[in-house]
Amino acid sequence: MTNTHRYTLAHVTHEAVEQVGGIGTVLQGLISSPVYQQHVKRSILIGPTATHIAADPKDRLGEHGQVLYSSIDGIDTLGLAGRFRPVEWAFNVAIVYGKRKFSADGHEGEAEVLLIDVFKTNPDRLNVFKLRLWETFGIDSSRYEKAWDYEEYVRLAEPAFYALQVILKDEDRPCTIFAHEFMGMPTALQAILDGKDQ
């Protein structure tokens, strides 16, 4: 008997758009692999972005990307604004969502990309999240707040989690979150805090 269940996987990574090193190479190989595609229904890459920096909207998701929603650029081809805006307002973030093509070894694949600009995140909500990290996991964020590579991904965690809820359908759950390197850990911990069996 074969397993017909196909998984929904979310990869939190600093290489959601640009292939910089090892993680990007691994994702390219995975997403374009026929074996991966046989078992995975949806691949969603999650990472931070900087929408306050001027850019051509077509380039926000890289050379092989297609922007379907961008609050900063006024793009909403799927009618997602009504669902994404509450997340953006609550956390004071901007969201870019779309698709990106991958190819490796003669095979092709596609992943969704969810990028969040956390540069001006709501400080009150962020401090409550940091308190929860301390109370539940013993993580003292005050030790690392001056390190942007830590701070950026802690800021990403909650809006990423709730933006992911926007694009997931009931049949896509449960969704497995992969924390690539330390950067994805805050989002994975947020999923532990509030994700329950989702």
Short mmCIF file of C-alpha atoms in Angstrom, two decimals:
data_model
loop_
_atom_site.label_atom_id
_atom_site.label_comp_id
_atom_site.label_asym_id
_atom_site.label_seq_id
_atom_site.Cartn_x
_atom_site.Cartn_y
_atom_site.Cartn_z
CA MET A 1 0.00 0.00 0.00
CA THR A 2 1.42 3.40 -0.97
CA ASN A 3 1.20 6.57 1.09
CA THR A 4 -1.05 9.03 -0.78
CA HIS A 5 -0.73 11.82 1.79
CA ARG A 6 1.18 14.84 0.48
CA TYR A 7 2.72 17.27 2.92
CA THR A 8 2.69 21.04 3.33
CA LEU A 9 6.17 22.29 4.23
CA ALA A 10 7.21 25.81 5.23
CA HIS A 11 10.92 26.57 5.11
CA VAL A 12 12.05 29.60 7.13
CA THR A 13 15.27 30.77 5.55
CA HIS A 14 17.42 33.76 4.72
CA GLU A 15 17.65 32.35 1.18
CA ALA A 16 13.97 32.47 0.23
CA VAL A 17 14.73 34.65 -2.80
CA GLU A 18 18.46 34.60 -3.44
CA GLN A 19 20.72 31.57 -3.42
CA VAL A 20 23.68 32.65 -1.33
CA GLY A 21 25.08 29.39 -0.02
CA GLY A 22 24.25 25.93 1.19
CA ILE A 23 20.61 26.38 2.22
CA GLY A 24 19.69 27.86 -1.16
CA THR A 25 21.36 24.97 -2.96
CA VAL A 26 19.55 22.43 -0.78
CA LEU A 27 16.18 24.12 -1.39
CA GLN A 28 16.80 24.27 -5.13
CA GLY A 29 17.60 20.56 -5.19
CA LEU A 30 14.66 19.60 -2.99
CA ILE A 31 11.97 21.67 -4.67
CA SER A 32 12.96 20.56 -8.18
CA SER A 33 13.24 16.89 -7.16
CA PRO A 34 10.49 14.59 -8.53
CA VAL A 35 10.69 12.50 -5.33
CA TYR A 36 10.14 15.61 -3.16
CA GLN A 37 7.25 16.71 -5.40
CA GLN A 38 5.68 13.27 -5.12
CA HIS A 39 5.40 13.68 -1.34
CA VAL A 40 5.02 17.45 -0.92
CA LYS A 41 1.86 19.25 -1.99
CA ARG A 42 2.92 22.80 -1.07
CA SER A 43 6.34 24.30 -0.39
CA ILE A 44 6.36 27.76 1.18
CA LEU A 45 9.58 29.70 1.67
CA ILE A 46 9.42 32.31 4.43
CA GLY A 47 11.93 35.05 5.08
CA PRO A 48 12.48 38.74 5.78
CA THR A 49 12.67 41.47 3.15
CA ALA A 50 13.30 45.20 3.04
CA THR A 51 10.39 46.83 1.21
CA HIS A 52 11.44 50.30 2.38
CA ILE A 53 14.32 50.06 -0.09
CA ALA A 54 13.23 51.10 -3.59
CA ALA A 55 12.97 48.13 -5.92
CA ASP A 56 11.18 47.11 -9.07
CA PRO A 57 8.18 45.04 -7.89
CA LYS A 58 9.01 42.39 -10.50
CA ASP A 59 12.38 41.83 -8.79
CA ARG A 60 11.15 41.36 -5.22
CA LEU A 61 10.99 37.56 -5.59
CA GLY A 62 14.11 37.19 -7.70
CA GLU A 63 14.72 36.40 -11.35
CA HIS A 64 12.23 33.51 -11.54
CA GLY A 65 9.64 34.97 -9.17
CA GLN A 66 6.12 36.28 -9.66
CA VAL A 67 4.64 38.72 -7.12
CA LEU A 68 0.96 38.00 -6.42
CA TYR A 69 0.57 40.29 -3.41
CA SER A 70 2.62 43.24 -2.23
CA SER A 71 1.16 45.86 0.07
CA ILE A 72 4.11 48.16 -0.64
CA ASP A 73 3.54 47.99 -4.43
CA GLY A 74 -0.27 47.86 -4.44
CA ILE A 75 -0.34 44.40 -6.05
CA ASP A 76 -3.16 42.00 -5.14
CA THR A 77 -3.93 39.63 -8.02
CA LEU A 78 -5.55 37.00 -5.75
CA GLY A 79 -7.67 39.29 -3.56
CA LEU A 80 -5.65 38.56 -0.41
CA ALA A 81 -5.52 42.12 0.96
CA GLY A 82 -8.55 41.65 3.20
CA ARG A 83 -6.82 38.71 4.88
CA PHE A 84 -3.21 39.94 4.92
CA ARG A 85 -3.98 43.51 6.07
CA PRO A 86 -5.01 42.55 9.64
CA VAL A 87 -1.61 40.83 10.06
CA GLU A 88 0.19 43.85 8.60
CA TRP A 89 -1.69 46.29 10.83
CA ALA A 90 -1.32 44.21 14.00
CA PHE A 91 2.44 43.82 13.65
CA ASN A 92 3.21 46.97 11.58
CA VAL A 93 4.83 44.95 8.80
CA ALA A 94 4.60 44.79 5.00
CA ILE A 95 4.02 41.49 3.21
CA VAL A 96 5.12 40.28 -0.22
CA TYR A 97 3.73 36.96 -1.45
CA GLY A 98 4.13 35.08 -4.68
CA LYS A 99 5.73 32.13 -6.46
CA ARG A 100 9.23 31.24 -7.54
CA LYS A 101 10.48 28.60 -10.00
CA PHE A 102 13.43 26.32 -9.29
CA SER A 103 15.45 24.07 -11.57
CA ALA A 104 18.26 21.60 -10.97
CA ASP A 105 19.61 18.61 -12.90
CA GLY A 106 17.02 18.97 -15.65
CA HIS A 107 14.07 19.02 -13.25
CA GLU A 108 11.81 21.94 -12.36
CA GLY A 109 9.68 22.84 -9.39
CA GLU A 110 7.83 25.76 -7.85
CA ALA A 111 7.48 27.14 -4.35
CA GLU A 112 5.40 29.88 -2.80
CA VAL A 113 7.36 32.70 -1.21
CA LEU A 114 6.18 34.72 1.79
CA LEU A 115 8.40 37.71 2.64
CA ILE A 116 7.85 40.10 5.52
CA ASP A 117 9.43 43.50 6.12
CA VAL A 118 9.96 43.64 9.89
CA PHE A 119 11.96 46.88 9.94
CA LYS A 120 9.26 48.85 11.83
CA THR A 121 7.62 46.04 13.81
CA ASN A 122 5.13 46.90 16.57
CA PRO A 123 7.40 47.06 19.67
CA ASP A 124 4.66 46.23 22.19
CA ARG A 125 3.70 42.96 20.48
CA LEU A 126 7.38 42.13 19.97
CA ASN A 127 8.13 42.58 23.69
CA VAL A 128 5.22 40.32 24.65
CA PHE A 129 6.57 37.65 22.28
CA LYS A 130 10.07 37.99 23.77
CA LEU A 131 8.55 37.58 27.23
CA ARG A 132 6.81 34.39 26.09
CA LEU A 133 10.12 33.09 24.70
CA TRP A 134 11.69 33.72 28.10
CA GLU A 135 8.86 32.21 30.15
CA THR A 136 8.42 29.11 27.98
CA PHE A 137 11.86 28.37 26.57
CA GLY A 138 14.26 30.34 28.79
CA ILE A 139 15.50 32.50 25.89
CA ASP A 140 16.75 35.87 27.13
CA SER A 141 16.31 38.14 24.10
CA SER A 142 17.76 41.14 25.95
CA ARG A 143 21.20 39.55 25.51
CA TYR A 144 20.92 39.63 21.71
CA GLU A 145 18.75 42.66 20.84
CA LYS A 146 21.72 44.59 19.44
CA ALA A 147 22.49 41.75 17.02
CA TRP A 148 20.26 42.37 13.97
CA ASP A 149 20.60 38.78 12.73
CA TYR A 150 18.88 37.68 15.96
CA GLU A 151 16.44 40.59 16.26
CA GLU A 152 15.26 40.37 12.63
CA TYR A 153 14.20 36.74 12.94
CA VAL A 154 12.51 37.22 16.31
CA ARG A 155 10.56 40.06 14.70
CA LEU A 156 9.68 37.75 11.80
CA ALA A 157 8.23 34.94 13.93
CA GLU A 158 4.71 36.10 14.80
CA PRO A 159 3.77 37.88 11.56
CA ALA A 160 5.19 34.94 9.58
CA PHE A 161 3.11 32.49 11.61
CA TYR A 162 -0.11 34.48 11.13
CA ALA A 163 0.56 35.26 7.44
CA LEU A 164 1.07 31.53 6.93
CA GLN A 165 -2.39 30.96 8.42
CA VAL A 166 -3.80 33.30 5.75
CA ILE A 167 -2.54 31.23 2.84
CA LEU A 168 -3.14 27.76 4.30
CA LYS A 169 -6.40 25.97 3.59
CA ASP A 170 -7.85 23.35 5.94
CA GLU A 171 -6.72 20.55 3.64
CA ASP A 172 -3.13 21.90 3.78
CA ARG A 173 -2.86 21.28 7.51
CA PRO A 174 -0.88 20.20 9.35
CA CYS A 175 1.97 22.32 8.04
CA THR A 176 5.51 21.37 9.05
CA ILE A 177 7.87 24.31 9.66
CA PHE A 178 11.57 23.80 8.96
CA ALA A 179 13.91 26.19 10.73
CA HIS A 180 16.93 26.44 8.46
CA GLU A 181 19.83 27.37 10.72
CA PHE A 182 19.13 29.47 13.83
CA MET A 183 17.20 32.08 11.86
CA GLY A 184 14.09 29.94 11.55
CA MET A 185 13.95 28.94 15.20
CA PRO A 186 11.80 31.86 16.49
CA THR A 187 9.07 31.05 13.94
CA ALA A 188 9.22 27.36 14.86
CA LEU A 189 8.95 28.28 18.56
CA GLN A 190 5.96 30.54 17.77
CA ALA A 191 4.32 27.55 16.09
CA ILE A 192 4.94 25.50 19.23
CA LEU A 193 3.38 28.25 21.34
CA ASP A 194 0.24 28.81 19.27
CA GLY A 195 0.13 26.22 16.49
CA LYS A 196 -1.32 23.31 18.47
CA ASP A 197 -2.11 20.54 15.95
CA GLN A 198 -2.01 22.84 12.91
#
